[in-house]
Every structure is written in C-alpha cells, then in structure tokens.
Coordinates of C-alpha atoms in Angstrom, one line a residue:
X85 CA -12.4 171.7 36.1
X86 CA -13.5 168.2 36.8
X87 CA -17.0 166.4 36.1
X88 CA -18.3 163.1 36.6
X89 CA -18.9 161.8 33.0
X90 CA -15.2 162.8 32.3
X91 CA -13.7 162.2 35.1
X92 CA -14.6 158.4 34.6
X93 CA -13.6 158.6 30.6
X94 CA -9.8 159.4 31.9
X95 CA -10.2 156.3 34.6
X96 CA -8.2 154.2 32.7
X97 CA -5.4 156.1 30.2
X98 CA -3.0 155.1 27.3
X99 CA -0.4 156.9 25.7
X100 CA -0.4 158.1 22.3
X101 CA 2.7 158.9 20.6
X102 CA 3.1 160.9 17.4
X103 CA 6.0 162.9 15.9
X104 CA 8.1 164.1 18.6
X105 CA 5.1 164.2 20.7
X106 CA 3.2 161.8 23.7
X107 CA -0.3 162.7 24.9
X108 CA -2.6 160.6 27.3
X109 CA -5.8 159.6 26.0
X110 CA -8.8 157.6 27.3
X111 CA -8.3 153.8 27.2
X112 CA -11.4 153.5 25.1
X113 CA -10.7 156.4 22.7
X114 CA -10.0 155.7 18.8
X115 CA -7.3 156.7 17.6
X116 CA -6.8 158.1 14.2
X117 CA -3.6 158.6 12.6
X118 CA -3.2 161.8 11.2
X119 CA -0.6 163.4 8.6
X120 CA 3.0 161.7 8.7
X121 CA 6.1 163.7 6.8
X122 CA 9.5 163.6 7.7
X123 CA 11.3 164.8 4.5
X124 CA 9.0 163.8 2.3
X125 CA 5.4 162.2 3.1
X126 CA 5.3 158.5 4.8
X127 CA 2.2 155.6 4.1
X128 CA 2.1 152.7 6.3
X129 CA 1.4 149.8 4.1
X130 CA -1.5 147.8 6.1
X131 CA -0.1 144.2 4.7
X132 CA 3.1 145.2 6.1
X133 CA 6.6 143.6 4.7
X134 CA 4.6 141.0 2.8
X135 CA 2.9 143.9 1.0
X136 CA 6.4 145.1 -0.6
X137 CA 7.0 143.5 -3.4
X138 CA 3.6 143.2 -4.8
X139 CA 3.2 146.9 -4.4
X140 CA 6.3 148.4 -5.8
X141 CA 5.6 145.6 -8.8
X142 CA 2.4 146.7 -9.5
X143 CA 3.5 150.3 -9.5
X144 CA 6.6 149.6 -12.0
X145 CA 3.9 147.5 -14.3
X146 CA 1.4 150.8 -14.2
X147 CA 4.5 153.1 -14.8
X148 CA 6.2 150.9 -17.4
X149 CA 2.5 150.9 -19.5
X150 CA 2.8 154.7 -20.1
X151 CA 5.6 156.1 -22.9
X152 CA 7.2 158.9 -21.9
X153 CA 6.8 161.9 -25.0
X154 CA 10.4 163.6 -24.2
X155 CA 12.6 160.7 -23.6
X156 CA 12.7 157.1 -24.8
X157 CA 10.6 154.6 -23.0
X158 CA 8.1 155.2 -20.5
X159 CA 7.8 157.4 -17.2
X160 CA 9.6 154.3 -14.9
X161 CA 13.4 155.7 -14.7
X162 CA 14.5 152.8 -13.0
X163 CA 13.9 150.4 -10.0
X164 CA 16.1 149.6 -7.8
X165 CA 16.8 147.3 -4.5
X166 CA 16.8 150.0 -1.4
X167 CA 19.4 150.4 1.3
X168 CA 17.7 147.7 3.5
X169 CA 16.7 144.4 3.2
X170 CA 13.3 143.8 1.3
X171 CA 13.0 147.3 0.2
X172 CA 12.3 148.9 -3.2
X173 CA 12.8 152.1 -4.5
X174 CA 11.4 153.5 -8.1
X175 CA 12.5 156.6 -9.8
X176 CA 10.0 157.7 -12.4
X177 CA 8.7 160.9 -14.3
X178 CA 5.0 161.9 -13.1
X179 CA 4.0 163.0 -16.2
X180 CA 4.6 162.3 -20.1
X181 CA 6.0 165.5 -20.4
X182 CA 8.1 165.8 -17.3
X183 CA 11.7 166.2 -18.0
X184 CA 13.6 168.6 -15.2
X185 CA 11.8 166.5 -11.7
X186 CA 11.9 162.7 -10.6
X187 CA 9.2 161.2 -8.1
X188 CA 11.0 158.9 -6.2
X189 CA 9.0 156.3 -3.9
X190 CA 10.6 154.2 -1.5
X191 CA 8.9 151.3 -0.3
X192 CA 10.7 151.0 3.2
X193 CA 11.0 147.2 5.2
X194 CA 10.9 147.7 8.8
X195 CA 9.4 143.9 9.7
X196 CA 6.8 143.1 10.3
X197 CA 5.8 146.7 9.4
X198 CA 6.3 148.5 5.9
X199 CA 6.1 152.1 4.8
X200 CA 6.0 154.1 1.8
X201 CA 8.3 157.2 1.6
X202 CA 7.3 159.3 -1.7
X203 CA 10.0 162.2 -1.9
X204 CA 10.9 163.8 -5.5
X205 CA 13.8 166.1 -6.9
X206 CA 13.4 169.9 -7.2
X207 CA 16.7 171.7 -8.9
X208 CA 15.4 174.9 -8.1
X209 CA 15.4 173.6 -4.4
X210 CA 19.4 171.9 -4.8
X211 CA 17.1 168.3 -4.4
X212 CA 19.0 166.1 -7.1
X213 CA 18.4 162.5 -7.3
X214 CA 21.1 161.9 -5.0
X215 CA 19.9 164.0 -2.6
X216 CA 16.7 162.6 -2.3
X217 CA 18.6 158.6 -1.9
X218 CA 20.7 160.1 0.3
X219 CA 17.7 161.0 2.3
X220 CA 16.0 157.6 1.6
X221 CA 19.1 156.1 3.1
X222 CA 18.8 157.7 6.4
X223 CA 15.4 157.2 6.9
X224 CA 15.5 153.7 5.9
X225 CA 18.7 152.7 8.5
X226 CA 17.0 154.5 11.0
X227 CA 13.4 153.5 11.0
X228 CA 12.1 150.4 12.8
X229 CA 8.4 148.9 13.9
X230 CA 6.4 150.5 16.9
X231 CA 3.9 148.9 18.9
X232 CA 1.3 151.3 19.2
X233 CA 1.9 151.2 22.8
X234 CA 5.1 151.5 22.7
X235 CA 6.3 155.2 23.9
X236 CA 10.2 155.3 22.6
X237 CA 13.0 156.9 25.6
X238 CA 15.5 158.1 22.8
X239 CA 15.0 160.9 20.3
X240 CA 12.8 160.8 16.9
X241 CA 9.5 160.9 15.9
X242 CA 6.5 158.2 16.0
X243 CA 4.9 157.2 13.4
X244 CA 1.7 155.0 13.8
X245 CA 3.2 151.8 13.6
X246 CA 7.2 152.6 13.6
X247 CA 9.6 155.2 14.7
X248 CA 12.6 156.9 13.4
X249 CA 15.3 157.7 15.7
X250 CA 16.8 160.9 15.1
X251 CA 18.3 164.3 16.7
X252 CA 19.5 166.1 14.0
X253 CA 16.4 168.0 13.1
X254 CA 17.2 168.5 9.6
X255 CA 14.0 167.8 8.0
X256 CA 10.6 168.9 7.8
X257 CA 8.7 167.1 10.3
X258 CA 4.6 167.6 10.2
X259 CA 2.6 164.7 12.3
X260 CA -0.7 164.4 13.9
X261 CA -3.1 162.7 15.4
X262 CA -6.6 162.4 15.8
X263 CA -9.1 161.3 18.3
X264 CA -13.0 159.7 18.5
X265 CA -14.9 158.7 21.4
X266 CA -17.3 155.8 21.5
X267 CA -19.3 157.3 24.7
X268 CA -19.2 160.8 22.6
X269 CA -19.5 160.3 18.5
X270 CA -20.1 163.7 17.9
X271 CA -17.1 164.4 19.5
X272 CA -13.8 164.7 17.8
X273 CA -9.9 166.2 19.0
X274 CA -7.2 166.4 17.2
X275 CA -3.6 167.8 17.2
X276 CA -0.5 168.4 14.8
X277 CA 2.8 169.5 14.8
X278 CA 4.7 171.4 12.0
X279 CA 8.4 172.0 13.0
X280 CA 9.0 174.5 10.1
X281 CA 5.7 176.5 9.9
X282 CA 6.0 180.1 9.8
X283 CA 3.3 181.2 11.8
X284 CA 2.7 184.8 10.1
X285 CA 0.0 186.9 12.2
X286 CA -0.1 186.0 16.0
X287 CA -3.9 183.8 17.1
X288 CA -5.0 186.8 18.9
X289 CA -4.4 189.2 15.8
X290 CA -6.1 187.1 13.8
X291 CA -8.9 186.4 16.0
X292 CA -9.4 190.4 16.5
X293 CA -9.1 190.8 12.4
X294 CA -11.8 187.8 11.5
X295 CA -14.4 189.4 14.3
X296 CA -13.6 192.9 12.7
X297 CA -14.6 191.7 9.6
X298 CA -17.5 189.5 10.8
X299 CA -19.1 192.7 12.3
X300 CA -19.0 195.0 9.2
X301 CA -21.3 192.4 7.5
X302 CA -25.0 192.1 9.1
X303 CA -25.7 188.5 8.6
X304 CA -22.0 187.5 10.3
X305 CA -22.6 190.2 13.0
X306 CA -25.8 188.1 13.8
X307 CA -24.4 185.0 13.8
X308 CA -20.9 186.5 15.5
X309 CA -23.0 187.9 18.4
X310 CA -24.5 184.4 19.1
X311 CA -21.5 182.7 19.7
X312 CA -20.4 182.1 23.5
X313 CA -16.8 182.5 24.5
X314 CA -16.2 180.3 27.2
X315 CA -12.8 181.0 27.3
X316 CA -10.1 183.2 25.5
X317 CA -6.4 184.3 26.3
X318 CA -3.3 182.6 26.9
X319 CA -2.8 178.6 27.9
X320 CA 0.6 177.4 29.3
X321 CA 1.3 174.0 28.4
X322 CA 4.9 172.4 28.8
X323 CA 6.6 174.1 26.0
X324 CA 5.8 177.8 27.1
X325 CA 2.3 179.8 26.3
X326 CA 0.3 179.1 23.5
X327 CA -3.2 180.9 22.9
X328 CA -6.9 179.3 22.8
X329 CA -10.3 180.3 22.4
X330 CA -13.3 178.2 23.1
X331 CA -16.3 178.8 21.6
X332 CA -20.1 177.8 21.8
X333 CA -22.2 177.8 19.0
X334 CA -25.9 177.9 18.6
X335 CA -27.1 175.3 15.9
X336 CA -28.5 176.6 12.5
X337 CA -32.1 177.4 12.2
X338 CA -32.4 174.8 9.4
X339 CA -30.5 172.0 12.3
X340 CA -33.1 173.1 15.0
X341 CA -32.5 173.7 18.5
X342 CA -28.8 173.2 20.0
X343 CA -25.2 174.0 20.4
X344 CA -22.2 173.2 19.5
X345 CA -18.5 173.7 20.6
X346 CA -15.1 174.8 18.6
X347 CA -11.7 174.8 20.9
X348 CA -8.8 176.1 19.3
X349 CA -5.0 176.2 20.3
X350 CA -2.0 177.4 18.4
X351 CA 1.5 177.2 20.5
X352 CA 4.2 179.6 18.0
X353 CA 7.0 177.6 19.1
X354 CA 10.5 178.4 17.3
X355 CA 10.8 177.6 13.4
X356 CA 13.3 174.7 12.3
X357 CA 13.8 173.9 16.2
X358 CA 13.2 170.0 16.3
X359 CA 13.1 171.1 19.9
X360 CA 10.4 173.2 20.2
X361 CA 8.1 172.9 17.0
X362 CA 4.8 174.8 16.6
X363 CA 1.8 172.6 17.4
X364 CA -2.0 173.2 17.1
X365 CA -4.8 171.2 18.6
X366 CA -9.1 171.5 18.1
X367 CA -11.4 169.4 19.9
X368 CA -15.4 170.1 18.2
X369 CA -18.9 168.9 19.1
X370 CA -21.9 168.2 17.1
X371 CA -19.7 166.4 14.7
X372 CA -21.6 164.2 12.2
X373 CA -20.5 163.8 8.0
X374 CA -17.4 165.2 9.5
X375 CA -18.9 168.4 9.6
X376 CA -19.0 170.2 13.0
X377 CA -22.3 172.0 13.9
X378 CA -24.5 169.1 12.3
X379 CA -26.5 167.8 15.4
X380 CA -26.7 169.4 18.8
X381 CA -23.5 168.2 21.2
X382 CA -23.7 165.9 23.8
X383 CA -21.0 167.5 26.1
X384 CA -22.2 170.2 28.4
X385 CA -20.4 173.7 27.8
X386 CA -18.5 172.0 31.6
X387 CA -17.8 168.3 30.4
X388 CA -16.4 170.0 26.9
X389 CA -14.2 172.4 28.9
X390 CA -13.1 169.5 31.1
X391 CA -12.2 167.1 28.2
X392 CA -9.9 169.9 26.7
X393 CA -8.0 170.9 29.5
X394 CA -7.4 166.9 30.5
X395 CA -6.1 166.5 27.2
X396 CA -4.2 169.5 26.6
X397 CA -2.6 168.9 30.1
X398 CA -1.0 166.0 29.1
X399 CA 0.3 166.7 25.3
X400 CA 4.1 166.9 25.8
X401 CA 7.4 166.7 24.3
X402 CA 7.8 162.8 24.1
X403 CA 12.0 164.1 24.9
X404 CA 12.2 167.4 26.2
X405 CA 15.4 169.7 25.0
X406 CA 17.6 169.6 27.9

C-alpha cells in the first residue's frame, strides 16, 4: 500500500542499526535508543571518555561513605584499572547486608565514546567474580565507537554509539530501538530483539484467549466490539513468518471524538540462536504523555497501514546466517 503523505516521508532514508539488526527509517525521523544488554546491561556515558574517571570516582566516593554491617569497611570491594586503556572497574556490595553477590560496574573506554557495563555475580547461576571479569574482558577488547551512521559488514551488535564485534552468541542479547516523527507526534514505532526469550503461548493463542476473556465481561465486550481489525494473520519478513494484528481504536468518551491505532508483531524465532533471535515491533497513534489513545491520530487507517509495512519491510538481519 502506498499514499502520498508517506510516500514522501520515505523520500529520503537512513539506516538505523541496533543489536544484530538494520532497519531503514525516514531521514527526518528521531531516533530513540532503546534497551541495550549484552551480558549484562550497557549505559552510554553522554561526556564520553572524558566522563570516566570523574564517574567511576564519584561512584567509589558514594560507595566508600556507606560501612558495610557483615564485613569490615564499606560496600566498595575494590577498584580496579580495566582491561583497556582509560577504563575502570568497581566491585562492591549493593547493600549493607549483602554478603553471597558482587555488583560489578565496568566503565568501558572506547574513544571518543564511553559505556557503562553493570554485570554482578550469582553463585546459584556459576557467575563468580571471575566470571563476570572474564566477561568484562571480552566485551571491553571487542567494543569500539560507532557513528550513528555507520552500518558495521562484520558480525556483532550495535549499540547507539559503538559496536561489539562478535559471533559466538554466548550471551544474552536484548536491544531496541525506538522511533518519533516530527510531521506525526502522536505517532510512535518501535522494535526489540531478545535472543533468549522463551516465547510461551503462540500471538494467535493469545490473541484468541485475551478476546475470550474480554467477551465474558460486558464493559470489555463493548469496548472489544468497537475495535477495527484492519489486519490480522501471518506477516513474512526476512527471517521466516511472524504474526501481527492491526487494530483501530475509537477514542474514550471522556477524549471525545476519534481513533486511534495499535500494530503489533511478534516473529518466535529460535531461542539462544544469535542467528535468528525473536524480535517484536509496535507502531501506535494518538500518542501524547506517552500514553496511546490520548488524542485522536493523525494517520488515516491507509497512511498508518502504509507506514508499518514500509518499516517492517525493511527490518533485517544487519548479517544474515549463511
């Protein structure tokens, strides 16, 4: 489906690049970074490399002020230089009383860009302390400064301002990314990827059970009956089939007169496979507060349809498993 208003949006194009995956967005769209974990969860530091050292001090000074009740001295176990130049690493307990776990934060140098890796040991999980720096140590050697318009050839993931090559697919990867449009504000996308989720109950079984419920109740039935599906059933992207539903939605009584829309999209994918990871994606109008539904959308139930499928056409695998 094509229309005029969107057609001209995707006139000019960039690429965004996040986890393992590359989507093409409008030029003009904002881009909002969205969850970053590989391991454990990663900060970019908006000062960058200079930022460093006056962090990871003023978090050993915060640390250092608090006595521990179990052990002698306080919660900071110790801090260390990391495994590359201009990085820091602290090891501390998260709480007075903490004696079996370790929080260990790893402020990571990757000039002129800086990140913060916050991972921890859990003995019931095998994570020991040197687990987790052995873990620190890889991410650290391998990570290095992005452009944001930079699209990496070789395998890893993007993160908003850097990237970490990798292949081996041994740790929990969850990224996403969001998106705003300045021709659309009450428009909003997003999409994320989780390599390990478990997806449980399919999209569709879970659809059928949330409008079984919905009908057994006479308010929700109301309300369920109201809502326009504009499109429902299976969506092949370039991984295989995943499954949407897009929906229209009249606004409340209390908002006045109006609709909204709600796109979902979950592709299963194959757990642990670096290769093939689940992802999800939503796109809503009559966004305002960050709450969907709030004012009446200024997408027609066409131009909404059309500004999903452009974008969901062009999420992909940034290197596709051979």
């Amino acid at each position: 489906m094509t229309t005029p208003r969107i057609d001209k949006l995707f006139e000019k194009t960039k690429a965004v690049c996040f986890g393992r995956f590359v989507m093409d967005v409008p030029a003009s769209a904002t881009v909002v970074p969205g969850p970053q974990a590989f391991g454990g969860d990663i900060q970019t530091l908006e000062k960058g490399s200079q930022s460093i050292k006056l962090l990871a001090s003023a978090k050993a000074t915060q640390l250092e002020k608090i006595p521990h009740e179990e052990e002698s001295g306080s919660l900071l176990r110790n801090s260390i230089d990391g495994p590359t130049p201009g990085s820091r690493v602290l090891q501390f307990r998260a709480t007075s009383t903490a004696t079996r776990v370790m929080d260990v934060w790893a402020y990571l140098n990757a000039p002129p860009q800086a990140f913060l890796y916050k991972t921890g040991t859990a003995p019931s999980e095998g994570r020991t302390l040197d687990t987790e720096m052995r873990e620190i140590t890889y991410v650290a050697t391998h990570l290095r400064s992005r452009d944001p318009a930079e699209v990496p050839a070789d395998p890893g993931v993007c993160l908003d301002v850097g990237f970490i090559a990798d292949d081996s697919g041994k740790f929990q990867e969850i990224f996403g990314v969001g998106l705003r449009f300045a021709e659309w504000p009450d428009v909003s996308f997003s999409v994320s990827s989780n390599k390990d989720a478990d997806q449980g109950e399919s999209f569709e079984a879970r659809r059928a059970e949330a409008k079984r419920a919905a009908l057994l109740v006479a308010p929700l039935a109301t309300l369920f009956n109201q809502v326009k599906t504009l499109r429902e059933g299976k969506l092949k992207v370039q991984q295989g089939r995943g499954s949407e539903a897009l929906f229209r939605h009249p606004l409340s009584k209390d908002d006045g007169p109006g609709v909204w829309h709600e796109f979902l999209f979950e592709y299963a994918g194959k757990q642990y496979d670096h290769h093939n990871p689940s992802w999800d994606a939503s796109l809503f109008t009559g966004v305002a507060n960050n709450n969907a539904g709030s004012i009446p959308a200024t997408l027609t139930d066409d131009e909404a349809v059309a500004l999903w499928d452009r974008l969901m056409a062009s999420v992909r695998l940034r290197v596709p498993a051979k």
